[in-house]
mmCIF file of C-alpha atoms in Angstrom:
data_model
loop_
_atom_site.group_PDB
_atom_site.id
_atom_site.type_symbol
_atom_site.label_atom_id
_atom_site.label_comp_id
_atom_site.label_asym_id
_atom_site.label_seq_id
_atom_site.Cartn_x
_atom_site.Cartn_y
_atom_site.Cartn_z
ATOM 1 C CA UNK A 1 -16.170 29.402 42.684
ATOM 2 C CA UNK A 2 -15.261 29.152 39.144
ATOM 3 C CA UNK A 3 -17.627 26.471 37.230
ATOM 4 C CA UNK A 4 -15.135 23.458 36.378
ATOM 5 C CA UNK A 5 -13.455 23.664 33.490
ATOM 6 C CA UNK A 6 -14.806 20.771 30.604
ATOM 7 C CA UNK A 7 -12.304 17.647 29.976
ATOM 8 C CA UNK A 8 -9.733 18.104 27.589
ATOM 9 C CA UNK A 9 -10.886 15.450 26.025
ATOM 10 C CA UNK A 10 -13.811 17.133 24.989
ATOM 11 C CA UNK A 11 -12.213 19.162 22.677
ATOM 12 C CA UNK A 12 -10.980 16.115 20.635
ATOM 13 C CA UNK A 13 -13.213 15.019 17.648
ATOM 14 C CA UNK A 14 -15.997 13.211 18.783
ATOM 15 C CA UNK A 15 -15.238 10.626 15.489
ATOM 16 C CA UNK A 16 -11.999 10.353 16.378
ATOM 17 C CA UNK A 17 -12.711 9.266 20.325
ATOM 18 C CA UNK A 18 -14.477 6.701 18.634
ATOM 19 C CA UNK A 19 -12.192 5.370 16.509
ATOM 20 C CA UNK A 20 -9.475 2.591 17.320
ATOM 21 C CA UNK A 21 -6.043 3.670 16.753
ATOM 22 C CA UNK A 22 -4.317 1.453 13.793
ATOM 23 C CA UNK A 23 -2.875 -1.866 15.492
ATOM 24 C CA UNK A 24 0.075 -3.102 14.876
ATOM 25 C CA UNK A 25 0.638 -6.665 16.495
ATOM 26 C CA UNK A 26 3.468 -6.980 19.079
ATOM 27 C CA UNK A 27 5.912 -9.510 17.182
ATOM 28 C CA UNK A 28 8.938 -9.984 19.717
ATOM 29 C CA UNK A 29 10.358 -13.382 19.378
ATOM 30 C CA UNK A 30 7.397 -14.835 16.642
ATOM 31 C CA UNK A 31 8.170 -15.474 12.877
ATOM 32 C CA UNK A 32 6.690 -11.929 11.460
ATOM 33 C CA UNK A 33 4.725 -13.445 8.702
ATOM 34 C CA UNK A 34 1.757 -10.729 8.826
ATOM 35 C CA UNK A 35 2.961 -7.428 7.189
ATOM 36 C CA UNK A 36 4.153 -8.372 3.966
ATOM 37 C CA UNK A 37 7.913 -7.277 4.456
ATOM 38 C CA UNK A 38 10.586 -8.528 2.743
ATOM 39 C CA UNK A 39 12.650 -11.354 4.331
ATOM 40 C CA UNK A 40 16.156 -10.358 3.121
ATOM 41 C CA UNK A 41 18.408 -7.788 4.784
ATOM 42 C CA UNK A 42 21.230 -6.077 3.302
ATOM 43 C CA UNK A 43 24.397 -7.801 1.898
ATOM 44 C CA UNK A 44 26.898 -7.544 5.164
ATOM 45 C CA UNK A 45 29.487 -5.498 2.319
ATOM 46 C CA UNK A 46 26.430 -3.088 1.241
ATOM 47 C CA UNK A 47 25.635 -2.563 4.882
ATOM 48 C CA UNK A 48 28.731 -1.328 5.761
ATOM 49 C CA UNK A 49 29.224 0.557 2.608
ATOM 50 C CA UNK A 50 25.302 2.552 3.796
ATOM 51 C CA UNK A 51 26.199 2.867 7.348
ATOM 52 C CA UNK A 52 29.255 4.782 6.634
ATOM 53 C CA UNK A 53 27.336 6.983 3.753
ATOM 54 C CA UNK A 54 24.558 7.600 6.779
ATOM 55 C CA UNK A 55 27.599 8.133 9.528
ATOM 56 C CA UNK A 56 28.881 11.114 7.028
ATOM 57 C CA UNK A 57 25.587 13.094 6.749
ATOM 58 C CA UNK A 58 25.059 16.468 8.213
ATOM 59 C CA UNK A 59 21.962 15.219 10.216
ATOM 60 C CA UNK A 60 22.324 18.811 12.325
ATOM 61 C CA UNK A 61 20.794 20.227 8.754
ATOM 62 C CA UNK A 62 17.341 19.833 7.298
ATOM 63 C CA UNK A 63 17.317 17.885 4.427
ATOM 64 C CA UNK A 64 18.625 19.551 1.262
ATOM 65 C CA UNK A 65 16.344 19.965 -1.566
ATOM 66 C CA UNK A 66 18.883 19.067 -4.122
ATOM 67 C CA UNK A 67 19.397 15.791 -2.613
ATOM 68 C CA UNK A 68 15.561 15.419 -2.499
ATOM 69 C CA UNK A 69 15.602 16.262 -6.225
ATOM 70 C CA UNK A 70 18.399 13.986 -7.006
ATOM 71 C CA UNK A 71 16.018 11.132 -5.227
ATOM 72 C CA UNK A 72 13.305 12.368 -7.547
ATOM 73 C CA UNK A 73 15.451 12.128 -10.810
ATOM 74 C CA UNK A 74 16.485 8.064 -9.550
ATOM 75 C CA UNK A 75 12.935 7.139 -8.795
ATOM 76 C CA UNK A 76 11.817 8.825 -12.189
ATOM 77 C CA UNK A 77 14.706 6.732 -13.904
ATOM 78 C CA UNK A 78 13.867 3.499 -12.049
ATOM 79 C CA UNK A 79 10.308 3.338 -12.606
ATOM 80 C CA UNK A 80 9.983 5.044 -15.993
ATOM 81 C CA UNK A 81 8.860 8.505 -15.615
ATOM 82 C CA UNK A 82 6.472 9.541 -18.726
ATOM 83 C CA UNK A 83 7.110 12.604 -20.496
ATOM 84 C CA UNK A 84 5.434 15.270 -18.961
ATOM 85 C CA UNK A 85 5.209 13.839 -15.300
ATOM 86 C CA UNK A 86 6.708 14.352 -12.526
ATOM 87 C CA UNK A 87 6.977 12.987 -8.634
ATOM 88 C CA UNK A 88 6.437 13.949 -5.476
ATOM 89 C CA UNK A 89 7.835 12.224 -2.161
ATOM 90 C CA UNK A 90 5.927 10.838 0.617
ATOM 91 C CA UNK A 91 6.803 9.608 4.295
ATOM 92 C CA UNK A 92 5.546 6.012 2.951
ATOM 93 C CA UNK A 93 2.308 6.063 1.083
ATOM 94 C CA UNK A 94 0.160 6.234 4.327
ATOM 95 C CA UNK A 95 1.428 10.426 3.875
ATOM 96 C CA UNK A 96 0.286 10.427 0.310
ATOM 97 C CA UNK A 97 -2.740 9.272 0.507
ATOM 98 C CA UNK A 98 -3.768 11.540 3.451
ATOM 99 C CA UNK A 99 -2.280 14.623 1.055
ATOM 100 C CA UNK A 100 -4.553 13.429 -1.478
ATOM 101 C CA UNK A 101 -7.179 13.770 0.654
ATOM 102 C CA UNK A 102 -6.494 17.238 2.162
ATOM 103 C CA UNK A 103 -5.435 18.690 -1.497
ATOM 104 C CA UNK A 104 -9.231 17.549 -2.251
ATOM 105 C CA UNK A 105 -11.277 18.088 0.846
ATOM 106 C CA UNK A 106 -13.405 21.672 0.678
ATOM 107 C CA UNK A 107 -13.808 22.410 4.748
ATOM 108 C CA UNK A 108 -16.199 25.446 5.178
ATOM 109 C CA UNK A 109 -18.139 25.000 1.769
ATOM 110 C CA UNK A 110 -20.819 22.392 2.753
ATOM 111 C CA UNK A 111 -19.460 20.210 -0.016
ATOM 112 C CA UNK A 112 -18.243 16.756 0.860
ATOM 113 C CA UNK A 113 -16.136 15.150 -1.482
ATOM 114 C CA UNK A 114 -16.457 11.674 -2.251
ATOM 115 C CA UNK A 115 -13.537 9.104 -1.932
ATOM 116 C CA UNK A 116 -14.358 5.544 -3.750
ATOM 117 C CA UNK A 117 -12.891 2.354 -3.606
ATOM 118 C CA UNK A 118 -13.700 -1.369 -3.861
ATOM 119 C CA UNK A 119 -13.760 -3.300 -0.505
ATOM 120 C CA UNK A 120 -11.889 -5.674 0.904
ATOM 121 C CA UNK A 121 -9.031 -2.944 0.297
ATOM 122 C CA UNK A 122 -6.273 -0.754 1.858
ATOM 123 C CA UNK A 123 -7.679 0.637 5.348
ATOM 124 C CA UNK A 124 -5.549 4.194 4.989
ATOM 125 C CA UNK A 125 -8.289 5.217 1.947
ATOM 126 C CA UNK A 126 -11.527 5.376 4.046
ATOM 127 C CA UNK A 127 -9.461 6.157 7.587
ATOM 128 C CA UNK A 128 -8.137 9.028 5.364
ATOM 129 C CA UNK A 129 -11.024 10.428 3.852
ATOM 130 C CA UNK A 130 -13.145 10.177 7.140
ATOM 131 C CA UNK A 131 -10.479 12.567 8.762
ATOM 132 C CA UNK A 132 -10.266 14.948 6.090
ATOM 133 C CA UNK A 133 -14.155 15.014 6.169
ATOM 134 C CA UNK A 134 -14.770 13.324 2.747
ATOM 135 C CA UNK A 135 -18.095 10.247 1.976
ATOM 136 C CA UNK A 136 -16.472 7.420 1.616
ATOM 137 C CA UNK A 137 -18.197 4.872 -0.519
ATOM 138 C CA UNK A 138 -16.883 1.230 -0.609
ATOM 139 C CA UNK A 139 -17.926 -1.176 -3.163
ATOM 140 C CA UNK A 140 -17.557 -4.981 -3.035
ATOM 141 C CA UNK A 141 -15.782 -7.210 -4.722
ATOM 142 C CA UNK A 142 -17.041 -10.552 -6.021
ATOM 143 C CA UNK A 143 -17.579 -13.292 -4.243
ATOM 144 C CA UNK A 144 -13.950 -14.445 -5.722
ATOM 145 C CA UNK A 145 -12.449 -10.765 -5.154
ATOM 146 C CA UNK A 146 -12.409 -9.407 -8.915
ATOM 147 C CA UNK A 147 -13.695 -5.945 -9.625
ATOM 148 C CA UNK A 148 -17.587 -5.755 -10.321
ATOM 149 C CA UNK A 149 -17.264 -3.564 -12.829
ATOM 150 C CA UNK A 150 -21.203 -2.828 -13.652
ATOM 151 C CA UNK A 151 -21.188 -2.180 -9.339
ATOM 152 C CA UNK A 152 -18.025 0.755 -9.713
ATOM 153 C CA UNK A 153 -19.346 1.767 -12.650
ATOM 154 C CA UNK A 154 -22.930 2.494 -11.119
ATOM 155 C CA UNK A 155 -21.476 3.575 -7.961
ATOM 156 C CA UNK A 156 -19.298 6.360 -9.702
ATOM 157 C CA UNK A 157 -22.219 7.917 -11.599
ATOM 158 C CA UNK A 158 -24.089 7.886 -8.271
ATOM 159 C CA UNK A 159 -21.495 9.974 -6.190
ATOM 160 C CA UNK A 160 -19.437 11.434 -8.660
ATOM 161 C CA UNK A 161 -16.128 10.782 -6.175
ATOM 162 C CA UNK A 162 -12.997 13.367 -5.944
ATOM 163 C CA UNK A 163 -10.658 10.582 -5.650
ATOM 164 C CA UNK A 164 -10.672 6.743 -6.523
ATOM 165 C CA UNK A 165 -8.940 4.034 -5.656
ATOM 166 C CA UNK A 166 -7.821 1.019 -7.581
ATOM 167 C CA UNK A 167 -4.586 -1.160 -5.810
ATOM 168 C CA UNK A 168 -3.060 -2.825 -8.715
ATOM 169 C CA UNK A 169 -2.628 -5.344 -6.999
ATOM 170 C CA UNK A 170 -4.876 -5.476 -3.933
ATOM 171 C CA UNK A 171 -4.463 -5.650 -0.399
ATOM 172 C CA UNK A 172 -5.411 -8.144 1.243
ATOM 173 C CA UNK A 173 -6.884 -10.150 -1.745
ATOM 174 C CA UNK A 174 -3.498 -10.018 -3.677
ATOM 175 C CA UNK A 175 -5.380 -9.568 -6.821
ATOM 176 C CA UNK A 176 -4.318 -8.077 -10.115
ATOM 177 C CA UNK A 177 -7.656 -6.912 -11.907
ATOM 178 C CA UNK A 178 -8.436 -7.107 -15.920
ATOM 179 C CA UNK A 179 -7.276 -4.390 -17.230
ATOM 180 C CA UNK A 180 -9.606 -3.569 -19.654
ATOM 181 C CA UNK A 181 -12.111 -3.261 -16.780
ATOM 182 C CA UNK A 182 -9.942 -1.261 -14.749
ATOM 183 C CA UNK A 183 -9.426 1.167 -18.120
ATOM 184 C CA UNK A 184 -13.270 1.717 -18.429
ATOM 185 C CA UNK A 185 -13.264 2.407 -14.779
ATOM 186 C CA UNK A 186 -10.990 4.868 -15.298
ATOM 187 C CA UNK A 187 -12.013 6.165 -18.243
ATOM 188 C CA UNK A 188 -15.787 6.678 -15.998
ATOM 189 C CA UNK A 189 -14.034 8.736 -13.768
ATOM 190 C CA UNK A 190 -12.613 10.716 -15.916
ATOM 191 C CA UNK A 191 -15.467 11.883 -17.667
ATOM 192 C CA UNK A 192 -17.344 13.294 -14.577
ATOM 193 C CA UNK A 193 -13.751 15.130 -13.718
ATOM 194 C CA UNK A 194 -12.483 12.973 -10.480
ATOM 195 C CA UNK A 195 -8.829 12.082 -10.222
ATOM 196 C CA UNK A 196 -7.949 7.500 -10.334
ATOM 197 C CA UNK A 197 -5.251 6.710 -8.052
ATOM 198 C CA UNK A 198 -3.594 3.827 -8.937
ATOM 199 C CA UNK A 199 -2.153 1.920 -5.771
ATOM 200 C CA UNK A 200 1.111 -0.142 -7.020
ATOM 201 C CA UNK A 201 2.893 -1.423 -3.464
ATOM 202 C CA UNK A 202 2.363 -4.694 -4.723
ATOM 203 C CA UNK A 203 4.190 -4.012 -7.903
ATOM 204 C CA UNK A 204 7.602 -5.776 -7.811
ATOM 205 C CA UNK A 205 5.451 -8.588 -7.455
ATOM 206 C CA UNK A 206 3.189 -8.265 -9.745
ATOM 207 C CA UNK A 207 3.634 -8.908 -14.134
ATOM 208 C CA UNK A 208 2.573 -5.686 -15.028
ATOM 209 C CA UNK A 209 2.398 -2.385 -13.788
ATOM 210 C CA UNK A 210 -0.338 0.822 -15.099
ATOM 211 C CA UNK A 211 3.106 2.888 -16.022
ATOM 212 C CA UNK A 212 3.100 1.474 -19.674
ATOM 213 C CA UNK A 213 -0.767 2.732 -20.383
ATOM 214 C CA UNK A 214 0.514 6.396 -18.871
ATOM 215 C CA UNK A 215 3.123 5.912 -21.213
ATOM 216 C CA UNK A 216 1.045 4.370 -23.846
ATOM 217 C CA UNK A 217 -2.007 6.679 -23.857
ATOM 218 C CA UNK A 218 -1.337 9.896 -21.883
ATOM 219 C CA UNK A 219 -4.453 11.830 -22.625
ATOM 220 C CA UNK A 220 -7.000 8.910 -21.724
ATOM 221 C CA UNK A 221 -4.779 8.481 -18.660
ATOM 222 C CA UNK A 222 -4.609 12.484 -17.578
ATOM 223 C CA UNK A 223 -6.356 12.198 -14.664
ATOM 224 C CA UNK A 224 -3.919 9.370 -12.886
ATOM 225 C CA UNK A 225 -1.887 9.058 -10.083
ATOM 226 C CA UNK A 226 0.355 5.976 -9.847
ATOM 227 C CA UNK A 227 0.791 5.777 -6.195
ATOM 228 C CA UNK A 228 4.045 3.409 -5.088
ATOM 229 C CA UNK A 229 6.309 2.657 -2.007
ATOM 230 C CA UNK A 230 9.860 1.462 -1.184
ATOM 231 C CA UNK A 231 8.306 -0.301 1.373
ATOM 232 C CA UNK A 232 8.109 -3.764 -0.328
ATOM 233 C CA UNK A 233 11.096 -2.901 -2.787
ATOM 234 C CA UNK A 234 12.771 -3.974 0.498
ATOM 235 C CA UNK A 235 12.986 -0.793 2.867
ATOM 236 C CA UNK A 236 9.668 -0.821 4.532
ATOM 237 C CA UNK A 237 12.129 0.748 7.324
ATOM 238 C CA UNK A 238 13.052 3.994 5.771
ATOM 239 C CA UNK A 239 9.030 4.871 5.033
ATOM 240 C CA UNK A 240 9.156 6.065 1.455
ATOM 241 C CA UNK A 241 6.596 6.566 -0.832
ATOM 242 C CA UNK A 242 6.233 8.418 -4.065
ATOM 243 C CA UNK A 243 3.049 9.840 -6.814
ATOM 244 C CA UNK A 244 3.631 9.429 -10.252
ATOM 245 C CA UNK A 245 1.247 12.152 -12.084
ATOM 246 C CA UNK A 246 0.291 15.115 -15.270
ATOM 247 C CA UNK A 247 2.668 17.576 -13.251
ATOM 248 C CA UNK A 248 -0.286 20.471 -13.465
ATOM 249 C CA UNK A 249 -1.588 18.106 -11.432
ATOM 250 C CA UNK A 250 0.881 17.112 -8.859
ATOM 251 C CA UNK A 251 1.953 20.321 -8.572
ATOM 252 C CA UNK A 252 -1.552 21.352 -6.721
ATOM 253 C CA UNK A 253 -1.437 18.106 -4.625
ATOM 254 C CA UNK A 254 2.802 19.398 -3.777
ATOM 255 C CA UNK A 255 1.081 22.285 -2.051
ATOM 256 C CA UNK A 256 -0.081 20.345 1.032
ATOM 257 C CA UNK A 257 3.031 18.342 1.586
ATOM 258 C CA UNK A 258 4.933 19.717 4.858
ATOM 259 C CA UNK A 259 7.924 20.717 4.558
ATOM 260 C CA UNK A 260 10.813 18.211 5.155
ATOM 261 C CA UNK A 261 8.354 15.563 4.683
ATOM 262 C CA UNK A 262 11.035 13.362 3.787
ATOM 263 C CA UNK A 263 14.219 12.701 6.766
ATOM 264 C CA UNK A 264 18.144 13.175 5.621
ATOM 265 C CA UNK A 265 18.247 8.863 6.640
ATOM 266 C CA UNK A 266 15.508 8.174 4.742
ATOM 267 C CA UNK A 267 16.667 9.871 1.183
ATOM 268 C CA UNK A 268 20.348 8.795 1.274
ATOM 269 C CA UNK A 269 19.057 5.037 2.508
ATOM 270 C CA UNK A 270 16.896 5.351 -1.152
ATOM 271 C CA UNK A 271 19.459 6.481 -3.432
ATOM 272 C CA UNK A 272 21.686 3.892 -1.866
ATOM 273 C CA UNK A 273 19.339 1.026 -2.788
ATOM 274 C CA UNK A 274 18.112 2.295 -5.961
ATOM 275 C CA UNK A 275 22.289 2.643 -7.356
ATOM 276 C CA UNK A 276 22.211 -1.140 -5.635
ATOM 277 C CA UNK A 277 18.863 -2.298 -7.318
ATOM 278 C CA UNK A 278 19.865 -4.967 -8.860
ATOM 279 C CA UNK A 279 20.096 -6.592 -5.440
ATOM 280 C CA UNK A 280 16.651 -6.002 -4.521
ATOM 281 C CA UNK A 281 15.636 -7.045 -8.008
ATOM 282 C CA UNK A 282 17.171 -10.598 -7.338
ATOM 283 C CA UNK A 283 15.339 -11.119 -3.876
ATOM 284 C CA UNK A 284 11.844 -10.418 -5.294
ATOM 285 C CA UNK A 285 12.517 -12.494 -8.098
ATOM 286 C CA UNK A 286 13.706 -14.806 -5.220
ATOM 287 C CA UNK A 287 10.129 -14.139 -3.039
ATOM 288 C CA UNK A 288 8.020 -14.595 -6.771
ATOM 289 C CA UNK A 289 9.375 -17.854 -7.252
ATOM 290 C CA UNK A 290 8.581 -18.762 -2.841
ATOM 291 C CA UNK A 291 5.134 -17.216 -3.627
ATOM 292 C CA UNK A 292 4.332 -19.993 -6.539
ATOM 293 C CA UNK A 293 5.787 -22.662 -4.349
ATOM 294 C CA UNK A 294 3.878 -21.609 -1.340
ATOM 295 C CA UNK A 295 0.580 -21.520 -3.329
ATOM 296 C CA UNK A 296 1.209 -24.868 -4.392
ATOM 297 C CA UNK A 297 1.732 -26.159 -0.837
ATOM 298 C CA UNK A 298 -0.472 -24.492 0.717
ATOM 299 C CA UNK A 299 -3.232 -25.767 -1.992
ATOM 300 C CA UNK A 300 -1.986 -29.407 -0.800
ATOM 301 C CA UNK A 301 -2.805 -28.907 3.133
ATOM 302 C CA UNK A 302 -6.360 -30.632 3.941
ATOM 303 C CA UNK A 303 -7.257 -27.673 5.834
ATOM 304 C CA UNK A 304 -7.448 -25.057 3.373
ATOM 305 C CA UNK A 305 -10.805 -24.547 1.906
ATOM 306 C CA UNK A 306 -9.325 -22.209 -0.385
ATOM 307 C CA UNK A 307 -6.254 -20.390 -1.821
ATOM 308 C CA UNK A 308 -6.103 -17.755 -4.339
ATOM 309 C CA UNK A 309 -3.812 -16.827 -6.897
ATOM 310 C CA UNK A 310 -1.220 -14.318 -6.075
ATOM 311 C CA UNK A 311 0.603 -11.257 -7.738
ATOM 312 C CA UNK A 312 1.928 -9.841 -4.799
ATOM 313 C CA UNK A 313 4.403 -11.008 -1.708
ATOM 314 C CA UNK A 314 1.047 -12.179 0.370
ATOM 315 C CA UNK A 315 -1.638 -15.039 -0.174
ATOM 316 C CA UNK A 316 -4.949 -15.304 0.487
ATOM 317 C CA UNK A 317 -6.525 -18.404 2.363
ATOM 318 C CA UNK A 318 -9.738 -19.601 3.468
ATOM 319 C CA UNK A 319 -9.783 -21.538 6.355
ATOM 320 C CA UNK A 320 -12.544 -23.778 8.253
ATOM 321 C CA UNK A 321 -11.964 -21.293 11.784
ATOM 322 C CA UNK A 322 -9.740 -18.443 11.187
ATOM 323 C CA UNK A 323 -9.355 -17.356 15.162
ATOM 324 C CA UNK A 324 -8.880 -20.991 16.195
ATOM 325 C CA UNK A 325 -6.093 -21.163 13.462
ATOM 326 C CA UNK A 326 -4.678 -17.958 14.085
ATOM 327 C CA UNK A 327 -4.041 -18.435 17.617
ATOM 328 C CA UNK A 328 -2.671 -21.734 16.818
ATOM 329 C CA UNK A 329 -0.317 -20.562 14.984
ATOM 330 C CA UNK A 330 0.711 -17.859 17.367
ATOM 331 C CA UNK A 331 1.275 -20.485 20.061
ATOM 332 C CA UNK A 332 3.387 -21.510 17.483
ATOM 333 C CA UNK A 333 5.385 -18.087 17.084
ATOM 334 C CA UNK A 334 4.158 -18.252 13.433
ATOM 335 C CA UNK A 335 2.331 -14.410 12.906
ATOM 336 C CA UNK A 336 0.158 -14.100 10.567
ATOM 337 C CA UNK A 337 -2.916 -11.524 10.091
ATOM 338 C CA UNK A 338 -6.525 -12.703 10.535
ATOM 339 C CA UNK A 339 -8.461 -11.055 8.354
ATOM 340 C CA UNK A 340 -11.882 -11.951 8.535
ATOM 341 C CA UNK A 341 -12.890 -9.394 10.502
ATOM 342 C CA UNK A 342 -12.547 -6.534 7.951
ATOM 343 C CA UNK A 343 -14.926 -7.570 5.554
ATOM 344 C CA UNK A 344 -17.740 -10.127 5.187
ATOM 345 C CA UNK A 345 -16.328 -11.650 2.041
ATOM 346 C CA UNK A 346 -13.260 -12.154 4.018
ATOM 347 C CA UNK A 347 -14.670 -14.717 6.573
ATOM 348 C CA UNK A 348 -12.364 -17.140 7.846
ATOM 349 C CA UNK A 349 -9.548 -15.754 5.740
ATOM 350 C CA UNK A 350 -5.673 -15.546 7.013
ATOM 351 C CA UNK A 351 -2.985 -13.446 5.089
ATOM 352 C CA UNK A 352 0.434 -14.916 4.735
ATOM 353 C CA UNK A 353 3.365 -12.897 4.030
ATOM 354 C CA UNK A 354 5.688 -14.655 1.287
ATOM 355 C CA UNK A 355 8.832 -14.884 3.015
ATOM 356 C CA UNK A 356 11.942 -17.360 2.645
ATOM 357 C CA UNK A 357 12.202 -20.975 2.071
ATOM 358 C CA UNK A 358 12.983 -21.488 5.857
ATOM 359 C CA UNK A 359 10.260 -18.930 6.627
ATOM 360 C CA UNK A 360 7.378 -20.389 4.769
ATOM 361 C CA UNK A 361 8.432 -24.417 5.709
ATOM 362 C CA UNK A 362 8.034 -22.804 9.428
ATOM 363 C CA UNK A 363 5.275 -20.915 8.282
ATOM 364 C CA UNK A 364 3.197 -24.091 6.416
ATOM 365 C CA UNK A 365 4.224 -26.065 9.628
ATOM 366 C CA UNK A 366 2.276 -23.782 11.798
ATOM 367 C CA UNK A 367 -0.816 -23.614 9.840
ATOM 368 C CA UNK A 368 -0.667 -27.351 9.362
ATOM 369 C CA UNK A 369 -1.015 -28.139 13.061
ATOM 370 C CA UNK A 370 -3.149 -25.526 13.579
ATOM 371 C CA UNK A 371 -5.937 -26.116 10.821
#
């Protein structure tokens, strides 16, 4: 007889069988306070204005690369597109920044690219670099979540990374670093020839954005990416996200991106809301003003040990038993993300999402009873 045939199984990654697959928390009938989205839907007259824009579409064709390139020319309007740049079009930023990774890993050559970034941060860089076979080196924070700029500095000498990250503003900390710090950072990288992504999200929330010092001082900035989404524009639905870059440079990343990358829904839904920005304009100015309010509630409640400042649509608080809390709150139907798992400087701290009056009264109520 024929000696048994191995497991399929087998011939998966042995890393990967021991990863866990990304969780996202079931949320059916609970207050979704845990993934930063924004609260407000569509205008009932600009719904039915999109849904008979998408109704008309010839979704029996791939998407049309003028269409894309007309998306390309309003995102390069809306967000300032320096001279010489260009953009490139992601299925949400998750896509981009596991291109980035591919366009820089070197399978075959016994080289392993380095991927840096401080920690607490955005899960997708080190997930990504571990399955494109890049080091990933993570750096702390401070004890009060700013950059430790001596730390990055040292650690980007050390291992020379291909890519590093900087989240302007952070996830989960919500932090907008100094920028000179962040420019010497930068300016580090650049001289031993690795490539700064700049992760902006965050940045309707946030009071400034790295697009002016692109604009402002192109050469010291050559070696950027300014990374963004739609996502918390207000269509973290239609999973759009988009690199800003030197377009010698984008242009080599452009040659990993499938094709179609981008859906027919998910284009048309973008150039809808961009000609309709205004709209989305008003409800984060709406969620910025909640966020301060919030902060100043929550900074009231006897059981927060601590609450940071904010410049994006989350905060960050400290509380005396983060799993007791959390799963008060979701007896509660109040969901909110526990994050003191994910790093040690994050013990006992919950993430809020910034969400509505209504929501965050409901929200504040929870976390009240359950501190």
């Amino acid at each position: 007889m024929p000696a048994p045939s191995p497991p399929p199984l087998t011939r998966i990654r042995p890393d990967v069988r021991a990863m866990r697959a990304y969780h996202v928390q079931p949320a059916a009938g609970m207050l979704k306070m845990d993934a930063m989205e924004n609260p407000f839907r569509l205008p009932a007259d600009l719904q039915t204005a999109l849904g008979q824009r998408l109704g008309a579409l010839a979704l029996n064709r791939y998407p049309s690369d003028a269409r894309l390139a007309d998306l390309q020319a309003a995102l390069a309007r809306y967000a300032g597109l320096p001279e010489g740049h260009r953009i490139m079009l992601g299925n949400g930023s998750d896509e981009l920044i596991a291109l980035l990774a591919l366009a820089c890993a070197r399978p075959g050559s016994g080289e392993r690219p380095g991927v840096l970034a401080p920690l607490p941060g955005f899960v997708m860089y080190a997930l990504s670099a571990q399955l494109q076979g890049l080091d990933f080196v993570g750096v702390p924070l401070t004890a009060d979540f700013e950059l430790d700029e001596p730390a990055m500095l040292a650690a980007i000498a050390r291992h020379r990374p291909a890519l590093t990250y900087i989240a302007y503003p952070n996830n989960p900390t919500a932090t907008l670093w100094d920028e000179g710090a962040v420019q010497r950072i930068i300016d580090a990288v650049g001289a031993q020839g690795g490539i700064v992504v700049m992760d902006e999200a965050y940045q309707p929330f946030a009071c400034r954005s790295w697009i002016g010092r692109l604009h402002a001082e192109p050469g010291r900035n050559a070696h950027v990416l300014l990374m963004r989404t739609l996502s918390k524009f207000g269509l973290a639905g239609v999973r759009l996200g988009y690199l800003i870059g030197p377009a010698a440079l984008v242009n080599e990343i452009d040659k990993v991106r499938p094709p179609y990358n981008v859906n027919l829904l998910s284009c048309e839904t973008a150039l809808f809301a961009l000609e309709h920005a205004p709209v989305f304009a008003a409800q984060a100015a709406e969620l910025r003003t909640q966020r301060d309010l919030l902060i100043g509630a929550l900074r009231q409640l006897p059981g927060i040990a601590k609450c940071w400042d904010s410049q994006a649509n989350m905060v960050l608080v400290r509380v005396a038993d983060a799993a007791r809390t959390y799963e008060g709150m979701k007896t509660l139907k109040v969901l909110v993300r526990n994050v003191s798992t994910m790093h040690p400087l994050l013990s006992n701290c919950l993430r809020l999402t910034v969400g509505s009056a209504d929501d965050n009264a409901q929200m504040l109520a929870a976390l009240q009873a359950s501190s």
